[in-house]
Coordinates of C-alpha atoms in Angstrom, one line a residue:
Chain A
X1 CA -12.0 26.3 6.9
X2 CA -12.7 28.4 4.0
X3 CA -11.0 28.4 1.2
X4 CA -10.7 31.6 -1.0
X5 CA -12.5 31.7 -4.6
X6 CA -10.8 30.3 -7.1
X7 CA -11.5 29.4 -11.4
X8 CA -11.5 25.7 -11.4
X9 CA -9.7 23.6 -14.5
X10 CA -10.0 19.7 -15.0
X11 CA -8.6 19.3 -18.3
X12 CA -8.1 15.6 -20.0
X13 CA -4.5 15.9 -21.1
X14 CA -1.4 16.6 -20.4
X15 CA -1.3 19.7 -23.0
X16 CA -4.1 21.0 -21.5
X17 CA -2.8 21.6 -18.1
X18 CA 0.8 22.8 -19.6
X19 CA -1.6 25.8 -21.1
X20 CA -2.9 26.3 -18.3
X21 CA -0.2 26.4 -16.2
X22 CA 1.9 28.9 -19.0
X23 CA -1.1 31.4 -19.2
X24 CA -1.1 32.0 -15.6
X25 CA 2.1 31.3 -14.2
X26 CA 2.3 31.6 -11.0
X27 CA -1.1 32.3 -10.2
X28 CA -1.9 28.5 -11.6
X29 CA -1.5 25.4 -9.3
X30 CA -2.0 21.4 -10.1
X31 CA -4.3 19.4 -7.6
X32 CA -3.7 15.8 -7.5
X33 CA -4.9 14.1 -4.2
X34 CA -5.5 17.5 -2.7
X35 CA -4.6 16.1 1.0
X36 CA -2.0 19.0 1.6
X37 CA -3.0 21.7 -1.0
X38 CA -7.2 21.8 0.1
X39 CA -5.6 22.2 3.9
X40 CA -3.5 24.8 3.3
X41 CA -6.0 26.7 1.0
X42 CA -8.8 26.1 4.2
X43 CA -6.6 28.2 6.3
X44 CA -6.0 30.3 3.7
X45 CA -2.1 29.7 3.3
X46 CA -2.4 28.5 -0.2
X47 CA -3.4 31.3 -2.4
X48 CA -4.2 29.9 -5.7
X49 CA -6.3 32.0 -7.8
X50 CA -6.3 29.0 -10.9
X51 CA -6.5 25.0 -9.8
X52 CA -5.9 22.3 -12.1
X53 CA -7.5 19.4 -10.8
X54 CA -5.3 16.2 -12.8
X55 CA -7.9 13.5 -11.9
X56 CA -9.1 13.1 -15.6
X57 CA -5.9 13.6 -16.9
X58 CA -5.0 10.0 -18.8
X59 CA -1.7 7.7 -18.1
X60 CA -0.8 9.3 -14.6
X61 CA -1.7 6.4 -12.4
X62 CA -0.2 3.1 -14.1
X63 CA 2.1 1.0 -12.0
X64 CA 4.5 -0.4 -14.5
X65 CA 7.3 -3.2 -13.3
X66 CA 10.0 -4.5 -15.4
X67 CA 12.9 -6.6 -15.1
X68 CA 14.8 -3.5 -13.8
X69 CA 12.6 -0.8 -13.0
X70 CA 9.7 0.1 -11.5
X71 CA 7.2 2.8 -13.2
X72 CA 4.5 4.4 -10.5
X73 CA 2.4 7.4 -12.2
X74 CA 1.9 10.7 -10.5
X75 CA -1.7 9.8 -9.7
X76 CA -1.4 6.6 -8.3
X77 CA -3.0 7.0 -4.3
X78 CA -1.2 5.6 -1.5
X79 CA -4.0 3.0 -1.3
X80 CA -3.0 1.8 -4.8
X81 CA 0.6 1.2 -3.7
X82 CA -0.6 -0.9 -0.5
X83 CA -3.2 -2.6 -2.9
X84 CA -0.8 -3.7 -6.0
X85 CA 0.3 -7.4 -5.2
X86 CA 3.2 -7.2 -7.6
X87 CA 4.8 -4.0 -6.1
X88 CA 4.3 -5.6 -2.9
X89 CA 6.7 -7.9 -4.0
X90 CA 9.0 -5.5 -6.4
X91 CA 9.5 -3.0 -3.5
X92 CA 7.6 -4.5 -0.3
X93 CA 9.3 -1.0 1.1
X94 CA 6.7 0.9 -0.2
X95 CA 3.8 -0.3 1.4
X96 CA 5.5 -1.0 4.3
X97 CA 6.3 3.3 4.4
X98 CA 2.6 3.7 2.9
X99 CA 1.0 2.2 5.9
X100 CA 2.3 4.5 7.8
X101 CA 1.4 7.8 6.1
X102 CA -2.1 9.6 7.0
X103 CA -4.9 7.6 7.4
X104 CA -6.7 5.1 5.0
X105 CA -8.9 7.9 3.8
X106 CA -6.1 10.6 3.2
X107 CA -4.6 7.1 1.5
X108 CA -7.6 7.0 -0.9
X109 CA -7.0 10.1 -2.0
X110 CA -3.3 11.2 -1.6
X111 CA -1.0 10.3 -4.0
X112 CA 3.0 9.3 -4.8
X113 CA 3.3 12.8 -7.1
X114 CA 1.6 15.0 -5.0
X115 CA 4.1 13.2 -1.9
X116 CA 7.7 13.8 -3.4
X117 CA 6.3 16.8 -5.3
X118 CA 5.0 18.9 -2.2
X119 CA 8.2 19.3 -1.0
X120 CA 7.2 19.4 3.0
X121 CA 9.8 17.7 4.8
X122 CA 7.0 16.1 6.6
X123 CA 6.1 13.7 3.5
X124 CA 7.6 10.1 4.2
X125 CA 7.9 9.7 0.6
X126 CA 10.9 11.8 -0.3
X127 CA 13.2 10.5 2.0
X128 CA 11.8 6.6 0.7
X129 CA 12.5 7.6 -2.7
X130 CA 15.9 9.3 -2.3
X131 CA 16.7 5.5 0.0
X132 CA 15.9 3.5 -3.7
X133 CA 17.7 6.1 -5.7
X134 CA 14.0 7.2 -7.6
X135 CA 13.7 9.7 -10.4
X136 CA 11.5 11.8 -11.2
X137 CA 9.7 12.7 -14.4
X138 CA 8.5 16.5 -14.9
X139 CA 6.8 17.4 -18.0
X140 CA 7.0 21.1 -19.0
X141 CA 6.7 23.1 -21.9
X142 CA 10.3 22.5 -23.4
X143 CA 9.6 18.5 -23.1
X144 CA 10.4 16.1 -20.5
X145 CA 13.3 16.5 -17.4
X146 CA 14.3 13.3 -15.4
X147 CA 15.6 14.5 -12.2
X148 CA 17.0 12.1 -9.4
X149 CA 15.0 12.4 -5.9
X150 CA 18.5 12.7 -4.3
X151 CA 18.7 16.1 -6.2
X152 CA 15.0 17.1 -6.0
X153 CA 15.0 19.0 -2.6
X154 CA 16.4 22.5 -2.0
X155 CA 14.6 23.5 1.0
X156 CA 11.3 22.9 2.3
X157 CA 8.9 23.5 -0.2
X158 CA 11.6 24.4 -2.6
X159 CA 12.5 21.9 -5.1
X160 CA 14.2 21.3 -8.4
X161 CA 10.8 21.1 -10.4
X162 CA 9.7 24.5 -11.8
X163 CA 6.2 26.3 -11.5
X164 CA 5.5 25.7 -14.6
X165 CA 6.5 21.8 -14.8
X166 CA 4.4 18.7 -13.8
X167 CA 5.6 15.7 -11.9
X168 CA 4.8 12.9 -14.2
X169 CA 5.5 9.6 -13.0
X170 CA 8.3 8.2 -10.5
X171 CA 10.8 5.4 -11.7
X172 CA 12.7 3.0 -9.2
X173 CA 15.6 0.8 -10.1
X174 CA 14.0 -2.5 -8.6
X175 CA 15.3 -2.6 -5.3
X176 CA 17.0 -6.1 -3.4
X177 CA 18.1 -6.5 -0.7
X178 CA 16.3 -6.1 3.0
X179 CA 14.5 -3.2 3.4
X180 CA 12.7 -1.2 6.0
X181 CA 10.7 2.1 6.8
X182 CA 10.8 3.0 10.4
X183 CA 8.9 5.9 11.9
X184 CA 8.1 7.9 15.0
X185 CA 5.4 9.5 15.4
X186 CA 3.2 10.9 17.9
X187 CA 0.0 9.2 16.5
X188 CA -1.6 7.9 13.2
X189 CA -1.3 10.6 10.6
X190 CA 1.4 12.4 12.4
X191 CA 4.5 13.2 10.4
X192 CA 7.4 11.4 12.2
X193 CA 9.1 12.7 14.9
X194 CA 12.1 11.3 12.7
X195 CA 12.0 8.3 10.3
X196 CA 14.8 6.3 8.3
X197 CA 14.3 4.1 5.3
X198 CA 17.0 1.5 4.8
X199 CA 17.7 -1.0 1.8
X200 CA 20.8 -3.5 2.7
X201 CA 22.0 -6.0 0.3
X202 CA 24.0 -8.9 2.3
X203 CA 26.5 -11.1 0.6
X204 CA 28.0 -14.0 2.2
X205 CA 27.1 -12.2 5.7
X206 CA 28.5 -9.2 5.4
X207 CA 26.6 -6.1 4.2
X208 CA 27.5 -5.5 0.4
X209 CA 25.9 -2.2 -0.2
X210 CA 23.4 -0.3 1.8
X211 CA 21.1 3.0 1.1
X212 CA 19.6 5.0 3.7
X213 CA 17.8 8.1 3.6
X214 CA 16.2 10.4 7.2
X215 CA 12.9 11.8 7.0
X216 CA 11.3 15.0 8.6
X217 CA 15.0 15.8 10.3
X218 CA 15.8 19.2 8.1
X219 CA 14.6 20.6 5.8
X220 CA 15.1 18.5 3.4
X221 CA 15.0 14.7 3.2
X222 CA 18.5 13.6 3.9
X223 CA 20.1 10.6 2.1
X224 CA 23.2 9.9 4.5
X225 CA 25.8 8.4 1.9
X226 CA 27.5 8.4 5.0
X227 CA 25.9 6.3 7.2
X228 CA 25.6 4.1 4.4
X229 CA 29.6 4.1 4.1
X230 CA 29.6 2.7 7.3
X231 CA 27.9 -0.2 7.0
X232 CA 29.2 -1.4 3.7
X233 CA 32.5 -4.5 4.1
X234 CA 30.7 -4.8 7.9
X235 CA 28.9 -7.6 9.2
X236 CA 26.4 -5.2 10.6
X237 CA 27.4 -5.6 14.1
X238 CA 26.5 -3.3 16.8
X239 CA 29.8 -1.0 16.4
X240 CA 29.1 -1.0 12.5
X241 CA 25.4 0.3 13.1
X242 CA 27.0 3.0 15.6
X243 CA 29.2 4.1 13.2
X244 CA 26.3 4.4 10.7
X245 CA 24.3 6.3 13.6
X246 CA 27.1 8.7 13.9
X247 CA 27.4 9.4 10.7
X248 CA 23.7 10.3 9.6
X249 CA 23.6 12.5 13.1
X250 CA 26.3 14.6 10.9
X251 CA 24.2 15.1 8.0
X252 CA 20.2 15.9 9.7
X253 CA 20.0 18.9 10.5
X254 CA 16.5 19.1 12.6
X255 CA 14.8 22.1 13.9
X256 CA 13.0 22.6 17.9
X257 CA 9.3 22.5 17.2
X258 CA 6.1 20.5 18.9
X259 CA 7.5 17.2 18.3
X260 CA 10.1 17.8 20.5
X261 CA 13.8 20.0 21.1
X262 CA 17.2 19.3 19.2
X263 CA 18.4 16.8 21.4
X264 CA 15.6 14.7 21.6
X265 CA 14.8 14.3 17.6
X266 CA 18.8 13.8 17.2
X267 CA 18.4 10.5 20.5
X268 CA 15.5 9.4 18.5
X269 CA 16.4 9.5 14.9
X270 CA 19.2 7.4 16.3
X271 CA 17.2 4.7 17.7
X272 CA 14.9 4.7 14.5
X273 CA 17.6 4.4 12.3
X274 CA 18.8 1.4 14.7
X275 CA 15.6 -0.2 13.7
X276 CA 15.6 0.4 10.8
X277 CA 19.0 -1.5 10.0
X278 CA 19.0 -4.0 12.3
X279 CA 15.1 -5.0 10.5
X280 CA 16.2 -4.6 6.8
X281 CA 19.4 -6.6 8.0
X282 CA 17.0 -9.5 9.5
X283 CA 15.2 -9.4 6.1
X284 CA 18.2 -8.9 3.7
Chain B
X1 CA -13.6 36.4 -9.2
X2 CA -15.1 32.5 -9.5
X3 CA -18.5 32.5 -10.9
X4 CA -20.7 29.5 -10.1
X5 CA -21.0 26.6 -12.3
X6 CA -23.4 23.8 -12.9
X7 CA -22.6 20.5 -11.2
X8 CA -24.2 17.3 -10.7
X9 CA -23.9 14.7 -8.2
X10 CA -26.1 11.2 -7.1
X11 CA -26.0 11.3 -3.5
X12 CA -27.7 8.3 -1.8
X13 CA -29.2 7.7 -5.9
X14 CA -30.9 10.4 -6.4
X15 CA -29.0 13.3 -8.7
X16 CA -28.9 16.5 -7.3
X17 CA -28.2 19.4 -9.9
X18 CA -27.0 23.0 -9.0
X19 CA -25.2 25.8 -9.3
X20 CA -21.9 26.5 -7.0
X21 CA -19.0 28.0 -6.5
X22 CA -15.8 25.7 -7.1
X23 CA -14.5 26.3 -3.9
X24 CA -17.5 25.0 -1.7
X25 CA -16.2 21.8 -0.1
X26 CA -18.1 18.9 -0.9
X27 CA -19.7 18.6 3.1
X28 CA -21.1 22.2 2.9
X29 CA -23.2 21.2 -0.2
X30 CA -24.1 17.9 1.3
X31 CA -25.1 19.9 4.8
X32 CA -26.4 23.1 3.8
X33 CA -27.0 22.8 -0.1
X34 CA -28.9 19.5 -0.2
X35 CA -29.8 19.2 3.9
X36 CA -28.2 15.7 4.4
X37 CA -26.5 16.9 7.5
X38 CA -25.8 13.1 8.8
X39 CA -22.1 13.7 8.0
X40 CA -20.5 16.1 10.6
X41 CA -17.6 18.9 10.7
X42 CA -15.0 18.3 13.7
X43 CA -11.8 19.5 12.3
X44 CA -10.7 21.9 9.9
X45 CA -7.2 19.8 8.9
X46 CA -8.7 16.1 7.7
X47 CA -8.2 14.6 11.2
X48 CA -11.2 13.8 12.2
X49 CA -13.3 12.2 10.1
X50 CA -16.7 12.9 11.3
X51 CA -17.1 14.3 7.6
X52 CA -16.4 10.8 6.0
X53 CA -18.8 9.6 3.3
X54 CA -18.2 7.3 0.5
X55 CA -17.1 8.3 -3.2
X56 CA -16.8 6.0 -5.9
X57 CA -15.9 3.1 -3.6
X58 CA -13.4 5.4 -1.2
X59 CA -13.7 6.4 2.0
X60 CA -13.3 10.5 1.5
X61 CA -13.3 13.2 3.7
X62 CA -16.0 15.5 2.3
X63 CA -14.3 18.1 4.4
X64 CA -11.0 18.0 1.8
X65 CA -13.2 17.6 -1.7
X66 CA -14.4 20.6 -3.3
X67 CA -17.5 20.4 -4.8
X68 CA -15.7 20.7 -8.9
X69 CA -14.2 17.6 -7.8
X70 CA -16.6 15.5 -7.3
X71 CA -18.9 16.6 -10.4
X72 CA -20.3 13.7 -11.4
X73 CA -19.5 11.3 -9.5
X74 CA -21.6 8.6 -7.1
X75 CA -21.8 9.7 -2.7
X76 CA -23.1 7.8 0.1
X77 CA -23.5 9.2 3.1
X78 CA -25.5 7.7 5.9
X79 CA -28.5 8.3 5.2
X80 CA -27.6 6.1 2.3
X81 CA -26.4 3.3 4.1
X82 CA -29.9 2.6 6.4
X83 CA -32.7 4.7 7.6
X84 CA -35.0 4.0 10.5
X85 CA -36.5 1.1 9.0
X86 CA -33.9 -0.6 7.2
X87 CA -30.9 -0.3 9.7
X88 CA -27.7 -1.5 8.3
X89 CA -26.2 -4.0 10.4
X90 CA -23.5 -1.9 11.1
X91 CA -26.1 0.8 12.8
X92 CA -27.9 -2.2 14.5
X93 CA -24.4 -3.3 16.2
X94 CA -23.6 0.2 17.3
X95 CA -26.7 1.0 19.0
X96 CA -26.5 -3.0 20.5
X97 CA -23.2 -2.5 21.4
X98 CA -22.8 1.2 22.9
X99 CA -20.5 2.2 19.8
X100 CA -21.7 5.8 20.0
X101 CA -22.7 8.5 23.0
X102 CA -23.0 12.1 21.8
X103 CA -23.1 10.4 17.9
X104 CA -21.5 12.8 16.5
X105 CA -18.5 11.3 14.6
X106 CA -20.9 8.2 14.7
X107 CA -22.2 8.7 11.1
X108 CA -18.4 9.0 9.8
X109 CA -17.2 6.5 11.7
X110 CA -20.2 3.6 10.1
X111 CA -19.7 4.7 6.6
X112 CA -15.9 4.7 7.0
X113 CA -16.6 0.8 8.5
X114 CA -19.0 -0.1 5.6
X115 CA -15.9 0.7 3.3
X116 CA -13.4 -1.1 6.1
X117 CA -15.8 -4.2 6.1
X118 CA -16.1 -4.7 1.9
X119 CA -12.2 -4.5 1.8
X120 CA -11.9 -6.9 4.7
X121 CA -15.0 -8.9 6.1
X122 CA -12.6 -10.8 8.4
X123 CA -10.8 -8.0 10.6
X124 CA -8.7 -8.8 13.4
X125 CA -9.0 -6.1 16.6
X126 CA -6.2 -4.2 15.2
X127 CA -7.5 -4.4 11.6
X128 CA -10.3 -2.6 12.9
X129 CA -8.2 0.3 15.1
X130 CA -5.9 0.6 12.0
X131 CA -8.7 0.5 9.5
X132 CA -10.5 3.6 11.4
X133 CA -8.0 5.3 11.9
X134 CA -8.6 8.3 10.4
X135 CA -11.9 9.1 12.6
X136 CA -11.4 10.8 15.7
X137 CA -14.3 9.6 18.5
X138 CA -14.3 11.9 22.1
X139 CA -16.4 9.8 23.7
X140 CA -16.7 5.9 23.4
X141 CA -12.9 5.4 23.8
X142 CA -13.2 3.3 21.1
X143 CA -13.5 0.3 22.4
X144 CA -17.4 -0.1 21.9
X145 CA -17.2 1.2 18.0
X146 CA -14.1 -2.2 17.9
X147 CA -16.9 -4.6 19.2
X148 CA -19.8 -3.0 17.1
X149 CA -17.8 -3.4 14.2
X150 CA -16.9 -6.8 15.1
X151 CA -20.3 -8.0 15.8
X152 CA -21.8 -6.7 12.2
X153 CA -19.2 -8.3 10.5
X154 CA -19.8 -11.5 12.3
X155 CA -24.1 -10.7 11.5
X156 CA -22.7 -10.1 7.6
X157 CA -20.8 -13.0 7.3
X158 CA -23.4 -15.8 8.6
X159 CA -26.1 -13.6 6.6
X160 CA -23.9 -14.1 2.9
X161 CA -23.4 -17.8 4.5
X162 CA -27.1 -18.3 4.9
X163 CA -27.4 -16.8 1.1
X164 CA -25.3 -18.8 -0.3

């Protein structure tokens, strides 16, 4: 419950925390919501000696939507995304996968960067951006990196954004298409048992392209080209959706642990993923 | 290592000034630093909730804010929302309605409802169960704290109707 002492930054810019972060390296960390880092700090798994808080840090939570893309700032909190009318519309995916992360006071406080950036294959988010084919902004020293969410995760709590590099903002190519997030879990605020986030586009009945990414079933979010494969040129029939089935239990790789052995996260990622289809179908 | 800085914070209106370490979480200087020890400590991994007060217009777990965080900024905790007095109707429907036994997520649970009733003065049942969702209660089995809430929003509503 008690976190070790730490010097406490909460600069207004971006610049700012860059300094920060390059004088002490390692030993420096950036605090957005602070729903997974004051946890692990409180049982003392976290060691970080120099927090950044970014809350008065300008420009991180604007929700931008365009013709084509959608813009969503580092900061903006999980109850912003359920909130925002016009992202509702531009992705209804993400509040549908919001509603079902935490609780609504986590929501107040947690946000989409410090999601996809945490790198716990627990976080809904990853696997729901690597479905819409997100990218991510990181700001560091040398200038800005763009780095696709489907390349973002090496391991858990690895990923492709160094120590010394900020997630900035996440952009999304405006999805169409049905659409859903399905997720079992054990009980609100759980991390899912497995979950499966699904965009189908249909064209004269039959499914024209399809994106589907598995949450919390390695570790890693998976985005199952695969099981995408299989659904595409099908009328998304029952033998198509097995197919698809099949081919995403090829590419999750989940681990035994209190939500239940092997077999049974394998069964149920296959019914979730069933779902999830056979919903975003209904809606596509 | 951390020396302690100079923070201020309006709890309940009043500005509290002092010095602390960054780390201390924002319910230890509500409960031992200022003595408002209305809000609670259940959990040490933001389930429960029985720490929830109300920052800036969100429901917050004081238990997951350190104290450098919320420099500056605006709290209510219960005490805030009605004292002996001047119960809030929310208070009023939970003692009415049995919404609380050993009260001791009670305090949590009516300032995360004030919030939940602001947003939405209209819930449905499952509004309400979704809406408090992230306070944990071991004894009413909810069901009471549902019908408490219901009946203050319905005592809310025909009060702003009678206003108006």
């Amino acid at each position: 419950m008690i976190p070790a002492a730490f010097e406490y930054y909460r600069p207004k810019d971006m610049a700012g925390v860059l300094s920060i972060l390059e004088e002490h390296g390692d030993d420096a960390r950036v605090m957005a919501g602070g729903h997974s880092l004051i946890p692990m700090m409180k049982l003392r798994m976290a060691d970080v000696p120099h927090l950044i808080d970014l809350q008065d840090v300008g420009g991180l939570s604007d929700i931008e939507i365009s013709n084509d893309t959608i813009s969503i700032g580092a900061m903006v909190t999980q109850h912003a995304i359920i909130d925002h009318d016009g992202l509702a519309e531009a992705a209804p995916i993400l509040r549908e996968a919001s509603l079902q992360i935490a609780d609504p006071q986590v929501r107040y406080m947690g946000t989409v960067g410090g999601n996809v950036a945490n790198g716990d294959p627990g976080n809904d988010m990853p696997g729901l951006m690597q479905c819409l084919d997100a990218t991510f902004t990181v700001v560091g020293a040398d200038g800005e990196r763009r780095i696709p969410a489907r390349e973002f995760y090496e391991a858990a709590y690895m990923t492709a954004r160094d120590d010394e590099e900020v997630l900035t903002s996440v952009t999304i190519p405006r999805p169409s298409g049905g659409y859903a997030y399905e997720k079992q879990k054990r009980k609100i605020g759980d991390y899912a048992t497995a979950a499966a986030a699904v965009q189908i586009v249909k064209e004269g009945g039959s499914c024209a392209s399809a994106a589907i990414a598995m949450t919390n079933l390695s570790d890693t979010p998976i985005y199952s080209q695969s099981a995408a494969a299989a659904l595409v040129g099908s009328s998304v029939d029952d033998a198509a959706i097995s197919a698809a089935i099949d081919a995403m239990l090829g590419d999750i790789d989940p681990t035994e642990d209190n939500r239940g052995p092997v077999a049974f996260k394998k069964h149920v990622a296959g019914v979730i993923l069933r779902r999830a289809i056979e919903r975003a179908w209904s809606r596509a | 290592m951390s020396s302690k800085k100079h923070y201020s914070i309006t709890v309940n209106g009043k500005q509290e000034e002092f010095l602390a370490e960054p780390r201390e979480l924002l319910i230890y200087t509500l409960r031992e630093r200022l003595n408002i020890t209305g809000p609670h400590i259940g959990c040490e991994t933001s389930h429960c909730g029985a720490c929830t007060v109300t920052i800036d217009g969100k429901s917050v777990k004081a238990c997951t804010m350190f104290v450098a965080q919320a420099d500056g900024k605006y709290v209510t905790t219960i005490e805030g929302i009605g004292g002996l007095d001047d119960l809030h109707p929310l208070q009023n429907a939970f003692k009415e309605h049995h919404g609380l036994q050993c009260g001791y997520c009670t305090p949590g649970m009516i300032t995360r409802a004030t919030k939940l009733l602001e947003e939405n003065p209209n819930p449905t049942e499952e509004e309400i169960r979704f809406g408090m969702a992230g306070n944990i209660c071991r004894c009413t089995g909810y069901q009471n704290i549902v019908k408490s809430i219901q009946a203050a929003a319905a005592e809310m509503n025909a009060a702003k109707e009678a206003a108006e």
